[in-house]
Amino acid sequence: MHRAALSSLALQGMYLFLQRLRRCNISVSVAVAATVGLTAPHAAAQIIADGQRFTPVQAREHMVVAQEAQAAMVGREILRAGGNAVDAAIATGFALAVTLPRAGNIGGGGFMVIKPADGEATTIDFRETAPASADKDMFLGPDGEADPQLSRSSGLGVGVPGTVAGFQMALDRYGSGNFTLADLVTPAIEIAEQGFVVSPRLASALRLPRIRERLDAEPEAQRMFYRDGEPPEAGEILTMPVLAQTLSRIRDEGPAGFYEGPVAEAIAATVQQLGGRMTVQDLAAYEPIERAPVTGTFKDYTIISMPPPSSGGVHLIQMLNIIEDAPFGTFGMNSAEMIHTMAEAAKYAYADRSVHLGDPDFSDIPIAELTSKDYAATIAALINPTAATPSTEIAADPGRLPTESDETTHYSVVDDNRMAVSVTYTLNFSFGVGFAAEGTGVLLNNELDDFSAKPGTPNAYGLIGGAANAVEPRKRPLSSMTPTILLKDGELFMVTGSPGGSRIITTVMQIILNATVHRRDIMTSTTAPRVHHQWLPDYIRIEEGISFDTIRLLEEKGHDVRTQRSMGATQTIVVGSDGLLYGASDPRAPGGMAAGD
Ligand code: GLY
C-alpha cells in the first residue's frame, strides 16, 4: 500500500516535474527554489528573533532538510504517507546514495541521533569497522612512516560499511511500523532506474582532475559516471541501473542482500583486488550499535549529540561549556572578542581530542570529565581575553590526529509529532576511495583513513590523534560527525549537523550560538561567516565576510588569521516559538532543500 502510494505520489510527480524543467531548460537550482516556493511558503511576518536578514523556509507539519533536493522530497513523501521521522530519514538516506553520490551512500557509514516525541533520546552508530585482520601497522610504509596512499587510495582504507544495517536497526526499533525497509528503499531504486537530473555541482565534481583521476581510472566507477571518458553535463539525466539492482536486492532480502551473497562477495573481492583485507566474513559480522547519546546543557538548552566513536558531541558540549558565561550580548556575533573566545575554547577541546578520543569499545573515553562544567570552568579561567595562547603551550605531548575529509553529508527530519532525527553519514573522501565494487554500483569508503595511522604523525588535513584511535581489528575509526538535537525547556528546538571534516564540530557550535544567544533566525545563522580553530595548525580559519578591522583586532591579540574556502553545509530545522518549523539548507552547497508542509 505504501509502496504504491510512494510511486504515484512521490516519484512520478518528482520525476515528471524534473523532466518538465529539463525540457524547459531550467536549471536544478531554479527547480529547487521553485519547489521550495510552491510547497513551503515563506512567511515574512513569522520570524523568531529580531533583526533578520533572511527568511527561512517555513512548514507547519513536518520537514526534511537535506543537501540534495530530490532526496529531501523523498523523505517528505514518506512523512505525507504516514511515516515518522525515522522512516523518512531512512528513505532520504537511500535516495541520497543515488542522487548525492559524493557522500550519500550505502558503501559507507555514519550516525543517527533520534529524539522520539515522547521518551528518551538515543543514537544508532553505523560507523564502518576495520576488518578482523587489521593491525596497527597496516598503514605504515616500508620506512615505518604513515603512508597516506595506503589509507586513502587502496583497499586497506575501506571500512566494512554500516549504513544498510544501521538503517534496519533504526527502523526496527524506532520506525512507525507503517513501512518496511523494502518500502523505504523503493524510491531510491526508482530514481536509480529512471535517472535523476545531474546538478551543476555533480557535473563540476566529476570534471575535477582529482576526482576524475580516481573514478575514471576504475572500470565500475567509470561505467557509473563517464561515457567514452566524458562526464555528464549539468541538466542531463543520469541513471544508475547497476546500483538499482543492488538496492533491489536490499528491497527483496533486507540487509542480507548487502552483507551476504553476491553483493558481499563483490565488495570483498574488489577490496582485496585493491590490496585490502576485507572478507565476506567481515561483512556478515558487521553490527550497528545503539548507544546512549552524549548530553549537556547550554543556557536553557539541552544538547543531545553523538558520543564516541564520534568526537563531535563530546567536544561540542565541551566548547559550549567553556564559553557559556561569555557576555554574548556585548560581544555580538562574529566580533573579534567572540571569535577569540571560540578559538581559544576550540584549541583546548581539539587538544583533548588528540589524546582521549577513539572507539569506546576499545578504550576508556573520559566523556563525563570532558563534558563537565567543572572542567570547562578550569579551561575558561585559562583563557586570556586579550591574548591568544599559543597552541604549543596547551598540550605538552600532542599526538598527531588523523583528519576527516569535508565530503560528508547531513540531513535533518522532524515529523508531525515532533519526533526528530539527525543523520550525518559519509564515504569519507568525495566519492570515497574512488572505487565501486565490481558489478554492484556501490561506491566504497576510505573511512579507515580516520584512524591514527601512526599516533604522533599528522595526516593530510592536520588533525592530531593518539593511541585511543590506533588501528585494531573490528574497531571503529574516530569521527568528527556531529548530528545534534537541541531541546529548550524539554521541547524540541533544533535539529542540525554538517559535513566539513574537522570543521564540523565548530560549525555546529556556531550554528547553535547564532540561533540561541545571538538570536538570529536559522537562515541568518546558517549564512553567517564561519570561523574555525583546531589547535594545530595554530591559526584561525575564517570564511570570506569577516571584516578587515575584526581581523586586525584578532591579529593584535596574537592570532594568525587565514581566509579559506567555505566551511560546512549545515542542514537545520528549528521549531519557532510559534510552533512552526523553520528550515535552512546551507547555500554553501547549492542544490539542497528544506522540504516541508
Ligand atoms: N570521515 C569524516 C568523519 O567521520 O568525521
Coordinates of C-alpha atoms and ligand atoms in Angstrom, one line a residue:
M1 CA 0.0 0.0 0.0
H2 CA 2.8 2.4 1.0
R3 CA 4.9 1.4 -1.9
A4 CA 2.1 2.2 -4.3
A5 CA 1.5 5.5 -2.6
L6 CA 5.1 6.4 -2.9
S7 CA 5.3 5.5 -6.5
S8 CA 2.3 7.5 -7.5
L9 CA 2.8 10.5 -5.2
A10 CA 6.5 11.0 -4.9
L11 CA 8.4 9.5 -7.7
Q12 CA 6.2 10.1 -10.6
G13 CA 5.5 13.6 -9.5
M14 CA 9.1 14.4 -8.9
Y15 CA 10.3 12.7 -12.0
L16 CA 7.8 14.4 -14.2
F17 CA 8.4 17.7 -12.6
L18 CA 12.2 17.4 -13.1
Q19 CA 11.7 16.2 -16.7
R20 CA 9.4 19.2 -17.4
L21 CA 12.1 21.5 -16.1
R22 CA 14.6 19.8 -18.1
R23 CA 12.5 20.2 -21.3
C24 CA 12.2 23.9 -20.4
N25 CA 15.9 24.1 -19.9
I26 CA 15.5 25.3 -16.3
S27 CA 18.5 24.7 -14.0
V28 CA 18.3 22.5 -11.0
S29 CA 18.8 25.4 -8.6
V30 CA 15.9 27.2 -10.1
A31 CA 13.9 24.0 -9.8
V32 CA 14.7 23.8 -6.2
A33 CA 13.8 27.4 -5.5
A34 CA 10.6 27.0 -7.3
T35 CA 9.7 23.8 -5.4
V36 CA 10.5 25.4 -2.1
G37 CA 8.4 28.4 -3.0
L38 CA 5.5 26.2 -4.1
T39 CA 5.4 23.8 -1.2
A40 CA 6.7 25.8 1.8
P41 CA 5.6 29.4 1.5
H42 CA 7.7 32.0 3.2
A43 CA 6.1 33.9 6.0
A44 CA 7.7 37.3 6.1
A45 CA 6.0 38.2 9.3
Q46 CA 6.9 34.9 11.1
I47 CA 10.3 35.5 12.5
I48 CA 11.8 34.0 15.6
A49 CA 14.2 36.9 16.6
D50 CA 14.9 40.5 15.9
G51 CA 17.0 41.9 13.0
Q52 CA 16.7 39.2 10.5
R53 CA 18.3 39.4 7.0
F54 CA 16.8 36.2 5.6
T55 CA 13.6 34.3 5.9
P56 CA 13.9 30.5 6.5
V57 CA 11.6 28.0 4.8
Q58 CA 8.5 27.5 6.9
A59 CA 6.3 24.5 7.5
R60 CA 3.6 23.6 9.9
E61 CA 3.5 19.8 9.9
H62 CA 6.8 18.2 9.1
M63 CA 10.1 18.9 7.3
V64 CA 13.2 17.2 5.8
V65 CA 16.3 19.3 5.1
A66 CA 19.0 17.7 3.1
Q67 CA 21.9 18.6 0.8
E68 CA 20.1 17.3 -2.3
A69 CA 16.5 18.3 -3.2
Q70 CA 15.1 15.1 -4.7
A71 CA 16.2 13.1 -1.7
A72 CA 14.6 15.7 0.7
M73 CA 11.4 15.3 -1.3
V74 CA 11.5 11.5 -1.0
G75 CA 11.6 11.9 2.8
R76 CA 8.8 14.4 2.7
E77 CA 6.7 11.9 0.7
I78 CA 7.2 9.3 3.4
L79 CA 6.0 11.8 6.0
R80 CA 3.0 12.6 3.9
A81 CA 2.2 8.9 3.6
G82 CA 2.2 8.5 7.4
G83 CA 5.8 7.7 8.2
N84 CA 7.6 9.0 11.2
A85 CA 10.9 10.9 11.2
V86 CA 13.0 7.7 11.3
D87 CA 11.1 6.2 8.3
A88 CA 11.7 9.5 6.4
A89 CA 15.3 9.6 7.4
I90 CA 15.9 6.1 6.0
A91 CA 14.2 6.8 2.7
T92 CA 16.2 10.1 2.4
G93 CA 19.4 8.2 3.2
F94 CA 18.8 5.6 0.5
A95 CA 17.9 8.3 -2.0
L96 CA 21.0 10.3 -1.3
A97 CA 23.0 7.2 -2.1
V98 CA 21.8 7.7 -5.7
T99 CA 21.4 11.5 -6.0
L100 CA 24.4 12.7 -4.0
P101 CA 27.0 10.0 -4.8
R102 CA 29.9 12.1 -3.5
A103 CA 28.7 11.5 0.1
G104 CA 25.3 9.8 0.2
N105 CA 26.0 6.1 0.5
I106 CA 25.3 2.5 1.2
G107 CA 29.0 1.8 1.0
G108 CA 30.0 3.9 4.0
G109 CA 28.6 4.6 7.4
G110 CA 27.5 7.2 9.9
F111 CA 25.5 8.2 12.9
M112 CA 21.8 8.8 13.6
V113 CA 20.6 10.8 16.7
I114 CA 16.9 10.2 17.4
K115 CA 14.6 12.1 19.8
P116 CA 11.2 10.3 20.0
A117 CA 8.2 12.6 20.5
D118 CA 7.9 11.1 24.0
G119 CA 10.7 9.3 25.5
E120 CA 14.5 9.2 25.8
A121 CA 16.8 10.3 23.0
T122 CA 19.1 7.6 21.5
T123 CA 21.6 7.1 18.8
I124 CA 22.4 4.5 16.2
D125 CA 26.1 4.1 15.5
F126 CA 26.6 2.6 12.0
R127 CA 30.2 3.7 11.6
E128 CA 32.4 1.5 9.5
T129 CA 34.7 -1.0 11.2
A130 CA 38.2 -2.3 10.4
P131 CA 38.3 -5.9 9.2
A132 CA 39.1 -8.7 11.6
S133 CA 42.6 -9.0 10.2
A134 CA 43.5 -5.3 10.6
D135 CA 46.6 -4.4 12.6
K136 CA 48.1 -1.3 14.0
D137 CA 50.9 -1.1 11.4
M138 CA 48.6 -1.6 8.4
F139 CA 49.0 1.9 7.1
L140 CA 52.8 2.2 7.5
G141 CA 55.1 2.1 4.6
P142 CA 58.4 0.2 4.4
D143 CA 60.2 3.1 6.1
G144 CA 57.9 2.7 9.1
E145 CA 56.1 6.0 8.5
A146 CA 52.4 6.5 7.8
D147 CA 51.7 6.1 4.1
P148 CA 48.6 8.1 3.2
Q149 CA 48.3 6.3 -0.1
L150 CA 47.5 3.1 1.8
S151 CA 44.8 4.5 3.9
R152 CA 43.2 6.8 1.3
S153 CA 43.6 5.2 -2.1
S154 CA 44.0 1.4 -1.6
G155 CA 41.6 -1.3 -0.4
L156 CA 43.3 -1.2 3.0
G157 CA 41.4 2.1 3.7
V158 CA 38.0 0.6 3.1
G159 CA 36.0 0.0 6.2
V160 CA 33.2 -2.5 6.5
P161 CA 30.1 -0.5 5.5
G162 CA 27.4 0.2 8.2
T163 CA 24.7 2.2 6.5
V164 CA 22.3 -0.6 5.5
A165 CA 22.5 -2.4 8.8
G166 CA 22.2 0.9 10.7
F167 CA 19.0 1.8 8.8
Q168 CA 17.5 -1.6 9.5
M169 CA 18.2 -1.3 13.2
A170 CA 16.8 2.3 13.3
L171 CA 13.6 1.1 11.5
D172 CA 13.1 -2.0 13.7
R173 CA 13.5 0.0 17.0
Y174 CA 12.1 3.4 16.2
G175 CA 10.2 3.3 12.9
S176 CA 6.5 3.9 12.8
G177 CA 5.7 0.3 11.9
N178 CA 3.9 1.5 8.8
F179 CA 6.8 0.9 6.4
T180 CA 9.2 -1.9 5.7
L181 CA 12.8 -1.4 4.6
A182 CA 11.6 -2.5 1.2
D183 CA 9.1 0.3 1.1
L184 CA 11.8 2.8 2.1
V185 CA 14.4 1.7 -0.4
T186 CA 11.9 1.7 -3.3
P187 CA 12.1 5.4 -4.1
A188 CA 15.9 5.2 -4.4
I189 CA 15.5 2.2 -6.8
E190 CA 13.1 4.1 -8.9
I191 CA 15.3 7.2 -9.1
A192 CA 18.3 5.0 -9.9
E193 CA 16.4 3.2 -12.7
Q194 CA 14.6 6.3 -14.2
G195 CA 17.5 8.7 -13.6
F196 CA 18.0 12.0 -11.9
V197 CA 19.0 15.4 -13.2
V198 CA 22.7 15.9 -12.8
S199 CA 23.3 19.1 -10.8
P200 CA 25.8 21.7 -11.8
R201 CA 27.8 20.7 -8.6
L202 CA 27.9 17.0 -9.5
A203 CA 28.8 17.8 -13.1
S204 CA 31.7 20.0 -11.9
A205 CA 32.8 17.5 -9.3
L206 CA 33.1 14.8 -12.0
R207 CA 35.3 17.1 -14.0
L208 CA 37.7 17.9 -11.2
P209 CA 41.1 16.3 -12.0
R210 CA 41.5 14.8 -8.6
I211 CA 38.1 13.1 -8.8
R212 CA 38.4 12.2 -12.5
E213 CA 41.8 10.6 -12.0
R214 CA 40.3 8.2 -9.4
L215 CA 36.8 7.5 -10.8
D216 CA 37.6 7.4 -14.5
A217 CA 40.5 5.0 -13.8
E218 CA 38.4 2.3 -12.3
P219 CA 36.1 0.3 -14.5
E220 CA 33.0 0.1 -12.3
A221 CA 33.1 3.8 -11.2
Q222 CA 33.9 4.8 -14.8
R223 CA 30.8 3.0 -16.1
M224 CA 28.7 4.8 -13.4
F225 CA 29.8 8.3 -14.2
Y226 CA 31.6 8.6 -17.6
R227 CA 30.6 7.8 -21.2
D228 CA 33.5 7.5 -23.5
G229 CA 35.6 9.2 -20.9
E230 CA 33.2 12.2 -20.6
P231 CA 31.2 13.1 -17.5
P232 CA 27.6 14.1 -17.9
E233 CA 26.6 17.8 -18.4
A234 CA 24.5 19.6 -15.8
G235 CA 20.9 19.0 -16.6
E236 CA 21.4 15.6 -18.2
I237 CA 19.6 12.6 -16.8
L238 CA 21.9 10.1 -15.1
T239 CA 20.7 6.6 -14.5
M240 CA 22.3 4.0 -12.1
P241 CA 21.0 0.7 -13.3
V242 CA 23.6 -1.5 -11.5
L243 CA 23.1 0.3 -8.2
A244 CA 19.4 -0.1 -8.8
Q245 CA 19.9 -3.9 -8.9
T246 CA 21.9 -3.8 -5.6
L247 CA 19.2 -1.7 -4.0
S248 CA 16.6 -4.2 -5.3
R249 CA 18.5 -7.0 -3.5
I250 CA 18.2 -5.0 -0.3
R251 CA 14.5 -4.5 -1.1
D252 CA 14.0 -8.2 -1.6
E253 CA 16.3 -9.7 1.0
G254 CA 16.8 -6.9 3.6
P255 CA 20.4 -6.3 4.9
A256 CA 21.3 -9.9 3.9
G257 CA 21.0 -8.7 0.3
F258 CA 24.0 -6.5 1.0
Y259 CA 26.0 -8.2 3.7
E260 CA 25.7 -11.8 2.3
G261 CA 25.7 -13.3 -1.2
P262 CA 26.8 -11.7 -4.4
V263 CA 27.0 -8.1 -3.2
A264 CA 29.1 -9.0 -0.2
E265 CA 31.3 -11.3 -2.4
A266 CA 31.8 -8.5 -4.9
I267 CA 32.7 -5.9 -2.2
A268 CA 35.2 -8.3 -0.6
A269 CA 36.7 -9.2 -3.9
T270 CA 37.1 -5.6 -5.1
V271 CA 38.6 -4.6 -1.8
Q272 CA 41.1 -7.5 -1.9
Q273 CA 42.0 -6.7 -5.5
L274 CA 42.8 -3.2 -4.3
G275 CA 45.2 -4.6 -1.7
G276 CA 42.7 -4.6 1.2
R277 CA 41.9 -7.4 3.7
M278 CA 38.1 -7.3 4.0
T279 CA 36.4 -10.7 3.7
V280 CA 32.8 -11.8 3.3
Q281 CA 33.0 -12.9 7.0
D282 CA 33.8 -9.3 7.9
L283 CA 30.7 -8.1 6.1
A284 CA 28.5 -10.8 7.6
A285 CA 29.8 -9.9 11.1
Y286 CA 29.0 -6.1 10.8
E287 CA 26.8 -4.9 13.6
P288 CA 25.4 -1.4 14.2
I289 CA 25.3 -0.3 17.9
E290 CA 22.6 1.6 19.7
R291 CA 24.3 4.0 22.1
A292 CA 23.1 6.5 24.7
P293 CA 23.7 10.0 23.4
V294 CA 26.2 12.4 24.9
T295 CA 24.2 15.2 26.6
G296 CA 24.9 18.6 28.1
T297 CA 23.3 21.9 28.8
F298 CA 23.9 25.3 27.3
K299 CA 21.9 28.1 29.0
D300 CA 18.2 26.9 28.7
Y301 CA 19.0 24.3 26.1
T302 CA 19.7 20.6 26.4
I303 CA 22.3 19.4 23.8
I304 CA 21.8 15.8 22.6
S305 CA 24.6 14.6 20.3
M306 CA 26.7 11.7 19.1
P307 CA 29.0 10.0 21.6
P308 CA 32.3 8.2 20.7
P309 CA 33.4 6.9 18.3
S310 CA 32.5 10.4 17.2
S311 CA 34.4 13.1 18.9
G312 CA 31.7 15.6 17.7
G313 CA 29.2 15.5 20.6
V314 CA 31.8 15.5 23.4
H315 CA 33.8 18.5 22.1
L316 CA 30.6 20.4 21.0
I317 CA 29.4 20.2 24.6
Q318 CA 32.9 20.9 26.0
M319 CA 33.3 24.1 23.9
L320 CA 29.8 25.3 24.7
N321 CA 30.5 24.7 28.4
I322 CA 33.8 26.7 28.2
I323 CA 32.2 29.8 26.6
E324 CA 28.8 29.6 28.3
D325 CA 29.4 32.5 30.6
A326 CA 30.8 34.8 27.9
P327 CA 29.0 38.2 27.6
F328 CA 27.4 37.3 24.2
G329 CA 25.2 40.4 24.1
T330 CA 28.3 42.6 24.5
F331 CA 30.5 40.7 22.1
G332 CA 27.9 40.1 19.4
M333 CA 28.1 37.5 16.6
N334 CA 31.5 37.4 14.8
S335 CA 33.0 40.2 16.8
A336 CA 36.8 39.9 17.4
E337 CA 36.0 39.1 21.1
M338 CA 33.6 36.4 20.1
I339 CA 35.9 34.8 17.6
H340 CA 38.8 35.0 20.0
T341 CA 36.8 33.2 22.7
M342 CA 35.6 30.5 20.4
A343 CA 39.1 29.9 19.0
E344 CA 40.6 29.7 22.5
A345 CA 37.9 27.2 23.6
A346 CA 38.4 25.1 20.4
K347 CA 42.2 24.9 21.0
Y348 CA 41.7 23.2 24.3
A349 CA 38.9 20.9 23.0
Y350 CA 40.9 19.8 19.9
A351 CA 44.0 19.2 22.1
D352 CA 41.9 16.9 24.3
R353 CA 40.5 15.2 21.2
S354 CA 44.0 14.3 20.2
V355 CA 44.7 12.4 23.4
H356 CA 41.5 11.0 24.6
L357 CA 39.1 10.1 21.8
G358 CA 38.6 6.8 20.0
D359 CA 36.3 3.8 19.9
P360 CA 34.7 3.4 23.3
D361 CA 34.6 -0.3 22.9
F362 CA 38.4 -0.4 22.8
S363 CA 39.5 2.2 25.4
D364 CA 38.0 4.2 28.2
I365 CA 37.0 7.6 27.0
P366 CA 36.6 10.2 29.8
I367 CA 33.3 11.5 28.5
A368 CA 31.9 12.7 31.8
E369 CA 35.1 14.6 32.6
L370 CA 35.5 16.2 29.2
T371 CA 31.9 17.4 29.2
S372 CA 31.7 18.5 32.9
K373 CA 31.0 22.1 33.8
D374 CA 33.9 22.0 36.3
Y375 CA 36.5 21.0 33.8
A376 CA 35.2 23.7 31.4
A377 CA 35.5 26.3 34.2
T378 CA 39.1 25.4 34.7
I379 CA 39.7 25.9 31.0
A380 CA 37.7 29.1 30.8
A381 CA 39.9 30.5 33.6
L382 CA 43.0 29.9 31.5
I383 CA 41.7 31.9 28.5
N384 CA 43.3 35.3 28.4
P385 CA 40.8 37.8 26.9
T386 CA 43.5 40.0 25.5
A387 CA 46.0 37.5 24.0
A388 CA 45.9 34.2 22.1
T389 CA 47.6 31.3 23.9
P390 CA 50.0 29.6 21.5
S391 CA 48.8 26.0 20.8
T392 CA 52.2 24.7 21.7
E393 CA 51.5 25.8 25.3
I394 CA 48.2 23.9 25.5
A395 CA 49.4 20.3 25.5
A396 CA 52.8 19.1 26.4
D397 CA 52.8 15.9 24.3
P398 CA 50.4 16.2 21.4
G399 CA 49.9 13.1 19.4
R400 CA 49.0 13.8 15.8
L401 CA 45.4 13.1 15.0
P402 CA 44.1 12.0 11.6
T403 CA 41.7 14.2 9.9
E404 CA 38.4 13.8 8.1
S405 CA 37.5 14.9 4.6
D406 CA 34.9 17.5 4.2
E407 CA 32.7 15.5 1.8
T408 CA 30.3 14.0 4.4
T409 CA 26.7 15.0 4.2
H410 CA 24.0 15.7 6.8
Y411 CA 20.2 15.7 6.9
S412 CA 17.6 16.6 9.5
V413 CA 14.0 15.4 9.9
V414 CA 11.1 16.5 12.1
D415 CA 7.7 14.8 11.8
D416 CA 4.1 15.8 12.7
N417 CA 4.5 14.6 16.3
R418 CA 7.8 16.4 16.7
M419 CA 9.9 13.3 16.6
A420 CA 13.3 14.4 15.4
V421 CA 16.1 12.6 13.6
S422 CA 19.6 14.0 12.8
V423 CA 21.8 12.0 10.5
T424 CA 25.4 12.5 9.3
Y425 CA 26.9 9.8 7.1
T426 CA 29.8 9.6 4.8
L427 CA 32.2 7.8 2.4
N428 CA 35.0 10.0 3.9
F429 CA 36.6 11.5 0.8
S430 CA 34.4 12.8 -2.1
F431 CA 33.2 9.6 -3.8
G432 CA 35.0 7.6 -1.1
V433 CA 38.1 5.6 -2.1
G434 CA 37.1 6.2 -5.8
F435 CA 36.2 2.6 -6.5
A436 CA 32.9 0.9 -6.8
A437 CA 32.6 -2.8 -6.0
E438 CA 32.5 -4.7 -9.3
G439 CA 29.0 -5.3 -10.6
T440 CA 27.2 -3.6 -7.7
G441 CA 27.3 0.2 -8.3
V442 CA 28.3 0.6 -4.6
L443 CA 30.9 3.3 -4.1
L444 CA 33.3 2.2 -1.3
N445 CA 34.5 4.4 1.5
N446 CA 38.1 5.2 2.6
E447 CA 37.0 5.7 6.2
L448 CA 39.9 3.8 7.8
D449 CA 42.0 6.9 7.0
D450 CA 40.3 8.4 10.1
F451 CA 42.4 6.1 12.3
S452 CA 45.7 7.4 13.6
A453 CA 48.0 5.5 11.2
K454 CA 50.9 6.2 13.5
P455 CA 50.0 8.1 16.7
G456 CA 52.0 11.2 16.6
T457 CA 52.0 11.6 12.8
P458 CA 49.8 14.2 11.1
N459 CA 47.6 13.3 8.2
A460 CA 46.9 15.5 5.2
Y461 CA 44.4 17.8 7.0
G462 CA 46.5 18.4 10.1
L463 CA 44.2 17.0 12.8
I464 CA 46.1 15.2 15.6
G465 CA 45.4 11.8 17.2
G466 CA 46.6 9.4 19.8
A467 CA 46.7 5.7 20.8
A468 CA 43.0 5.6 21.6
N469 CA 42.5 5.9 17.8
A470 CA 45.1 3.4 16.7
V471 CA 44.1 0.7 14.2
E472 CA 42.7 -2.5 15.7
P473 CA 40.6 -5.4 14.4
R474 CA 36.9 -4.6 14.2
K475 CA 37.5 -1.2 15.7
R476 CA 35.6 2.0 14.5
P477 CA 37.8 5.0 13.5
L478 CA 37.3 8.3 15.3
S479 CA 34.9 10.7 13.6
S480 CA 34.1 14.4 13.9
M481 CA 30.5 14.0 12.7
T482 CA 28.2 15.9 15.0
P483 CA 24.5 15.1 14.3
T484 CA 22.8 17.1 17.1
I485 CA 19.4 17.8 18.6
L486 CA 18.6 20.7 21.0
L487 CA 15.7 20.9 23.4
K488 CA 14.5 24.1 25.0
D489 CA 12.7 23.6 28.3
G490 CA 12.3 20.0 27.4
E491 CA 10.7 20.7 24.0
L492 CA 12.3 20.2 20.6
F493 CA 14.1 23.3 19.5
M494 CA 16.7 22.4 16.8
V495 CA 17.9 19.5 14.6
T496 CA 21.2 20.2 12.9
G497 CA 24.5 18.9 11.6
S498 CA 27.0 19.4 8.8
P499 CA 29.7 18.0 6.7
G500 CA 33.2 19.6 7.0
G501 CA 35.7 17.1 8.4
S502 CA 37.5 18.6 11.4
R503 CA 35.4 21.8 10.9
I504 CA 32.1 20.0 11.6
I505 CA 32.3 20.5 15.4
T506 CA 33.0 24.2 15.3
T507 CA 30.4 24.7 12.5
V508 CA 27.7 23.0 14.7
M509 CA 28.8 25.1 17.7
Q510 CA 28.4 28.3 15.7
I511 CA 25.0 27.5 14.3
I512 CA 23.8 26.8 17.8
L513 CA 25.3 30.0 19.1
N514 CA 23.9 32.1 16.3
A515 CA 20.4 30.7 16.7
T516 CA 20.4 30.9 20.6
V517 CA 22.4 33.6 22.3
H518 CA 22.9 35.7 19.1
R519 CA 19.2 35.4 18.4
R520 CA 19.3 35.0 14.6
D521 CA 16.8 33.1 12.5
I522 CA 18.1 29.9 11.2
M523 CA 18.8 31.1 7.7
T524 CA 20.8 34.1 9.0
S525 CA 22.5 31.7 11.4
T526 CA 23.4 29.4 8.5
T527 CA 24.7 32.1 6.2
A528 CA 26.8 34.0 8.8
P529 CA 30.5 33.7 8.0
R530 CA 32.2 30.8 9.9
V531 CA 35.5 30.6 11.7
H532 CA 37.5 27.6 12.8
H533 CA 40.4 26.7 15.0
Q534 CA 41.5 23.1 15.7
W535 CA 44.5 23.7 18.0
L536 CA 47.0 22.5 15.4
P537 CA 47.8 24.1 12.9
D538 CA 47.8 27.2 15.1
Y539 CA 45.7 29.6 13.1
I540 CA 42.1 30.8 12.8
R541 CA 40.5 29.9 9.5
I542 CA 37.9 32.4 8.5
E543 CA 35.4 32.5 5.7
E544 CA 35.0 35.5 3.4
G545 CA 32.8 38.0 5.2
I546 CA 34.7 38.7 8.4
S547 CA 35.6 42.4 8.3
F548 CA 39.2 43.7 8.0
D549 CA 39.0 45.5 11.2
T550 CA 37.9 42.4 13.0
I551 CA 40.8 40.5 11.5
R552 CA 43.1 43.3 12.7
L553 CA 41.8 43.1 16.2
L554 CA 42.4 39.4 16.2
E555 CA 45.9 39.8 15.0
E556 CA 46.5 42.4 17.7
K557 CA 45.7 39.6 20.2
G558 CA 48.4 37.4 18.5
H559 CA 46.2 35.2 16.2
D560 CA 47.3 34.1 12.8
V561 CA 44.1 34.6 10.7
R562 CA 43.7 33.0 7.3
T563 CA 40.8 33.2 4.9
Q564 CA 39.9 29.8 3.4
R565 CA 37.1 28.4 1.3
S566 CA 33.7 27.9 2.8
M567 CA 33.3 25.6 5.8
G568 CA 30.4 23.1 6.3
A569 CA 27.0 22.8 4.8
T570 CA 24.5 22.7 7.6
Q571 CA 21.0 21.3 7.2
T572 CA 18.9 22.6 10.0
I573 CA 15.4 22.7 11.3
V574 CA 14.3 25.0 14.2
V575 CA 11.0 24.9 16.0
G576 CA 10.0 28.6 16.4
S577 CA 8.3 30.0 19.5
D578 CA 5.1 29.9 17.3
G579 CA 5.4 26.1 17.0
L580 CA 6.1 26.3 13.3
L581 CA 9.1 24.6 11.7
Y582 CA 11.8 26.8 10.1
G583 CA 14.4 25.1 7.8
A584 CA 17.6 26.1 6.2
S585 CA 19.7 24.2 3.7
D586 CA 23.1 25.8 3.6
P587 CA 23.6 27.7 0.4
R588 CA 27.3 26.9 0.6
A589 CA 26.3 23.6 -1.0
P590 CA 23.7 24.6 -3.6
G591 CA 21.1 22.0 -4.6
G592 CA 19.8 21.3 -1.1
M593 CA 16.3 21.8 0.1
A594 CA 14.1 22.3 3.1
A595 CA 11.1 20.3 2.1
G596 CA 8.1 20.7 4.4
D597 CA 4.3 21.0 4.5
Ligands
GLY1 N1 35.2 10.9 7.8 C1 34.6 12.0 8.3 C2 34.3 11.9 9.8 O1 33.9 10.8 10.2 O2 34.3 12.8 10.5

